[in-house]
């Protein structure tokens, strides 16, 4: 696992504004040496079409901010995850995690 560059984390945070909703448990990202950005949503339910649309908005926002010189492609993944956040694959790091209580 390598750390994501600060410029990328800030860009993704901005792109996520207004796109985080209660079903999202976490958002993990990874940037490969070939400048392929992977964005993975972890959901508390099976993904639906709305989730894909939201991810496309985030990808469009990122592309508009950065352009193709730093990111050649964005791959979007959306998974239902029941395991605790601490047991999920963070890729190169989480950029969002929902606060979850064990009550």
Coordinates of N, CA and C in Angstrom, one line a residue:
X1 N 0.8 -1.2 0.0 CA 0.0 0.0 0.0 C 0.9 1.2 0.0
X2 N 0.7 2.1 -0.9 CA 1.4 3.4 -1.0 C 0.4 4.5 -0.7
X3 N 0.9 5.6 -0.2 CA 0.1 6.7 0.2 C -0.3 7.4 -1.1
X4 N -1.6 7.9 -1.1 CA -2.1 8.7 -2.2 C -1.5 10.1 -2.1
X5 N -1.2 10.7 -3.3 CA -0.7 12.1 -3.2 C -1.7 13.0 -2.6
X6 N -1.2 14.0 -1.9 CA -2.2 15.0 -1.2 C -3.1 15.7 -2.2
X7 N -2.6 16.0 -3.4 CA -3.4 16.7 -4.4 C -4.6 15.8 -4.8
X8 N -4.4 14.5 -4.9 CA -5.4 13.6 -5.3 C -6.5 13.5 -4.2
X9 N -6.0 13.3 -2.9 CA -7.0 13.2 -1.8 C -7.9 14.5 -1.8
X10 N -7.3 15.6 -1.9 CA -8.0 16.9 -1.9 C -9.0 17.0 -3.0
X11 N -8.6 16.5 -4.2 CA -9.5 16.5 -5.4 C -10.7 15.6 -5.2
X12 N -10.4 14.4 -4.6 CA -11.5 13.4 -4.4 C -12.4 14.0 -3.3
X13 N -11.9 14.5 -2.3 CA -12.8 15.1 -1.3 C -13.7 16.2 -1.9
X14 N -13.2 17.0 -2.7 CA -14.0 18.0 -3.4 C -15.1 17.4 -4.3
X15 N -14.7 16.4 -5.0 CA -15.6 15.7 -5.9 C -16.7 15.0 -5.1
X16 N -16.4 14.5 -3.9 CA -17.4 13.8 -3.1 C -18.4 14.8 -2.4
X17 N -18.2 16.1 -2.4 CA -19.1 17.0 -1.8 C -20.5 16.9 -2.4
X18 N -21.5 16.6 -1.6 CA -22.8 16.5 -2.1 C -23.1 15.1 -2.6
X19 N -22.2 14.2 -2.7 CA -22.4 12.8 -3.2 C -22.3 11.7 -2.2
X20 N -22.1 12.1 -0.9 CA -22.1 11.1 0.2 C -23.5 11.0 0.7
X21 N -24.0 9.8 0.8 CA -25.4 9.6 1.3 C -25.3 8.4 2.3
X22 N -26.4 8.2 3.1 CA -26.3 7.3 4.2 C -25.9 5.8 3.9
X23 N -26.1 5.3 2.7 CA -25.8 3.9 2.4 C -24.3 3.7 2.2
X24 N -23.5 4.8 2.0 CA -22.1 4.6 1.8 C -21.4 4.5 3.1
X25 N -20.7 3.4 3.3 CA -19.9 3.1 4.5 C -18.5 3.7 4.4
X26 N -17.9 3.6 3.2 CA -16.6 4.1 3.0 C -16.3 4.2 1.6
X27 N -15.3 5.1 1.3 CA -14.8 5.3 -0.1 C -13.2 5.1 0.0
X28 N -12.7 4.2 -0.8 CA -11.3 3.9 -0.8 C -10.8 4.3 -2.2
X29 N -9.5 4.7 -2.3 CA -9.0 5.1 -3.6 C -7.6 4.5 -3.8
X30 N -7.2 4.4 -5.0 CA -5.8 3.9 -5.3 C -5.4 4.5 -6.7
X31 N -4.2 4.9 -6.8 CA -3.6 5.5 -8.0 C -2.4 4.6 -8.4
X32 N -2.5 3.9 -9.6 CA -1.5 3.0 -10.0 C -0.3 3.8 -10.7
X33 N 0.8 3.1 -10.9 CA 1.9 3.8 -11.6 C 1.5 4.2 -13.1
X34 N 0.5 3.6 -13.6 CA 0.0 3.9 -15.0 C -1.0 5.0 -14.9
X35 N -1.2 5.7 -13.8 CA -2.1 6.8 -13.5 C -3.6 6.4 -13.7
X36 N -3.9 5.1 -13.3 CA -5.2 4.7 -13.3 C -5.8 4.8 -11.9
X37 N -6.8 5.6 -11.7 CA -7.4 5.8 -10.4 C -8.6 4.8 -10.2
X38 N -8.5 4.1 -9.1 CA -9.6 3.2 -8.7 C -10.3 3.9 -7.5
X39 N -11.7 4.0 -7.7 CA -12.5 4.5 -6.6 C -13.5 3.4 -6.2
X40 N -13.4 3.0 -5.0 CA -14.3 1.9 -4.5 C -15.2 2.4 -3.4
X41 N -16.5 2.3 -3.6 CA -17.5 2.6 -2.6 C -17.8 1.2 -1.9
X42 N -17.9 1.3 -0.6 CA -18.4 0.2 0.2 C -19.7 0.6 0.7
X43 N -20.7 -0.3 0.5 CA -22.1 0.0 0.8 C -22.6 -0.9 1.9
X44 N -23.7 -0.4 2.5 CA -24.4 -1.2 3.6 C -25.5 -2.1 3.0
X45 N -25.6 -2.1 1.7 CA -26.6 -2.9 1.0 C -26.1 -3.2 -0.4
X46 N -26.8 -4.0 -1.2 CA -26.4 -4.3 -2.5 C -26.5 -3.0 -3.4
X47 N -25.5 -2.8 -4.2 CA -25.5 -1.6 -5.1 C -26.7 -1.6 -6.0
X48 N -27.1 -0.4 -6.3 CA -28.2 -0.1 -7.2 C -27.8 0.9 -8.3
X49 N -28.6 1.1 -9.2 CA -28.3 2.0 -10.4 C -27.9 3.4 -9.9
X50 N -28.6 3.9 -8.8 CA -28.3 5.2 -8.3 C -26.9 5.3 -7.9
X51 N -26.3 4.3 -7.3 CA -24.9 4.3 -6.8 C -24.0 4.5 -8.0
X52 N -24.2 3.8 -9.1 CA -23.4 4.0 -10.3 C -23.5 5.4 -10.8
X53 N -24.7 6.0 -10.8 CA -24.8 7.4 -11.2 C -24.0 8.3 -10.4
X54 N -24.1 8.1 -9.1 CA -23.3 9.0 -8.1 C -21.8 8.9 -8.4
X55 N -21.4 7.6 -8.6 CA -19.9 7.4 -8.8 C -19.5 8.1 -10.1
X56 N -20.4 8.1 -11.1 CA -20.1 8.8 -12.4 C -19.9 10.3 -12.2
X57 N -20.8 10.8 -11.4 CA -20.7 12.3 -11.1 C -19.4 12.6 -10.4
X58 N -19.0 11.7 -9.4 CA -17.7 11.9 -8.8 C -16.5 11.8 -9.8
X59 N -16.6 10.8 -10.6 CA -15.5 10.7 -11.6 C -15.5 11.9 -12.6
X60 N -16.6 12.4 -13.0 CA -16.6 13.5 -13.9 C -16.1 14.8 -13.2
X61 N -16.4 14.9 -11.9 CA -15.9 16.0 -11.1 C -14.3 16.0 -11.0
X62 N -13.8 14.8 -10.8 CA -12.4 14.6 -10.7 C -11.7 14.9 -12.0
X63 N -12.3 14.3 -13.1 CA -11.7 14.6 -14.4 C -11.7 16.1 -14.8
X64 N -12.7 16.8 -14.4 CA -12.8 18.2 -14.7 C -11.7 19.0 -13.9
X65 N -11.4 18.5 -12.7 CA -10.4 19.2 -11.9 C -9.0 18.9 -12.3
X66 N -8.7 17.7 -12.7 CA -7.3 17.2 -12.9 C -7.0 17.1 -14.4
X67 N -7.8 16.6 -15.2 CA -7.5 16.3 -16.6 C -6.7 15.0 -16.8
X68 N -6.4 14.7 -18.0 CA -5.8 13.5 -18.4 C -4.2 13.4 -18.1
X69 N -3.6 14.5 -17.8 CA -2.2 14.5 -17.6 C -1.8 13.8 -16.3
X70 N -2.6 13.8 -15.3 CA -2.3 13.1 -14.0 C -3.1 11.8 -13.8
X71 N -4.2 11.7 -14.5 CA -5.1 10.5 -14.4 C -5.5 10.1 -15.8
X72 N -5.0 8.9 -16.2 CA -5.4 8.4 -17.6 C -6.8 7.8 -17.6
X73 N -7.2 7.2 -16.5 CA -8.5 6.5 -16.5 C -9.0 6.4 -15.1
X74 N -10.3 6.4 -14.9 CA -10.9 6.2 -13.6 C -11.7 4.9 -13.6
X75 N -11.4 4.0 -12.7 CA -12.2 2.7 -12.6 C -13.1 2.8 -11.4
X76 N -14.4 2.5 -11.5 CA -15.3 2.7 -10.4 C -15.8 1.3 -10.0
X77 N -15.7 1.1 -8.7 CA -16.2 -0.2 -8.1 C -17.1 0.1 -6.9
X78 N -18.2 -0.7 -6.8 CA -19.2 -0.5 -5.8 C -19.5 -1.9 -5.2
X79 N -19.3 -2.1 -3.9 CA -19.4 -3.4 -3.3 C -20.3 -3.3 -2.0
X80 N -21.1 -4.3 -1.8 CA -21.8 -4.5 -0.6 C -20.8 -5.0 0.4
X81 N -20.7 -4.5 1.6 CA -19.7 -4.9 2.6 C -20.3 -5.0 4.0
X82 N -20.4 -6.2 4.6 CA -20.9 -6.3 5.9 C -19.9 -6.3 7.0
X83 N -18.6 -6.6 6.6 CA -17.5 -6.6 7.6 C -17.3 -5.2 8.2
X84 N -16.7 -5.2 9.4 CA -16.3 -3.9 9.9 C -15.3 -3.2 9.0
X85 N -15.4 -1.8 9.1 CA -14.5 -1.0 8.2 C -13.0 -1.4 8.4
X86 N -12.6 -1.8 9.6 CA -11.2 -2.2 9.8 C -10.8 -3.4 9.1
X87 N -11.8 -4.2 8.6 CA -11.5 -5.4 7.9 C -11.6 -5.3 6.3
X88 N -12.0 -4.1 5.9 CA -12.2 -3.9 4.4 C -10.9 -3.5 3.8
X89 N -10.7 -3.8 2.5 CA -9.5 -3.4 1.8 C -9.5 -1.9 1.6
X90 N -8.5 -1.1 2.2 CA -8.5 0.3 2.0 C -7.9 0.8 0.7
X91 N -7.4 -0.2 -0.2 CA -6.7 0.1 -1.4 C -5.4 0.9 -0.9
X92 N -5.3 2.2 -1.4 CA -4.1 3.0 -0.9 C -4.6 3.9 0.2
X93 N -5.9 3.9 0.5 CA -6.3 4.7 1.6 C -7.8 5.1 1.5
X94 N -8.5 5.2 2.6 CA -9.8 5.6 2.7 C -9.9 7.2 2.6
X95 N -10.8 7.7 1.8 CA -11.0 9.2 1.8 C -12.3 9.5 2.5
X96 N -13.1 8.5 2.8 CA -14.3 8.7 3.6 C -14.6 7.4 4.3
X97 N -15.0 7.5 5.6 CA -15.5 6.4 6.3 C -16.6 6.9 7.2
X98 N -17.7 6.3 7.1 CA -18.9 6.6 8.0 C -18.6 6.2 9.4
X99 N -19.0 7.0 10.3 CA -18.9 6.6 11.7 C -19.9 5.5 12.0
X100 N -19.4 4.4 12.5 CA -20.3 3.3 12.9 C -20.1 2.9 14.3
X101 N -21.2 2.8 15.0 CA -21.2 2.4 16.4 C -21.5 0.9 16.6
X102 N -20.9 0.3 17.5 CA -21.1 -1.1 17.8 C -21.9 -1.1 19.1
X103 N -23.2 -1.0 19.0 CA -24.1 -0.9 20.1 C -24.9 -2.2 20.3

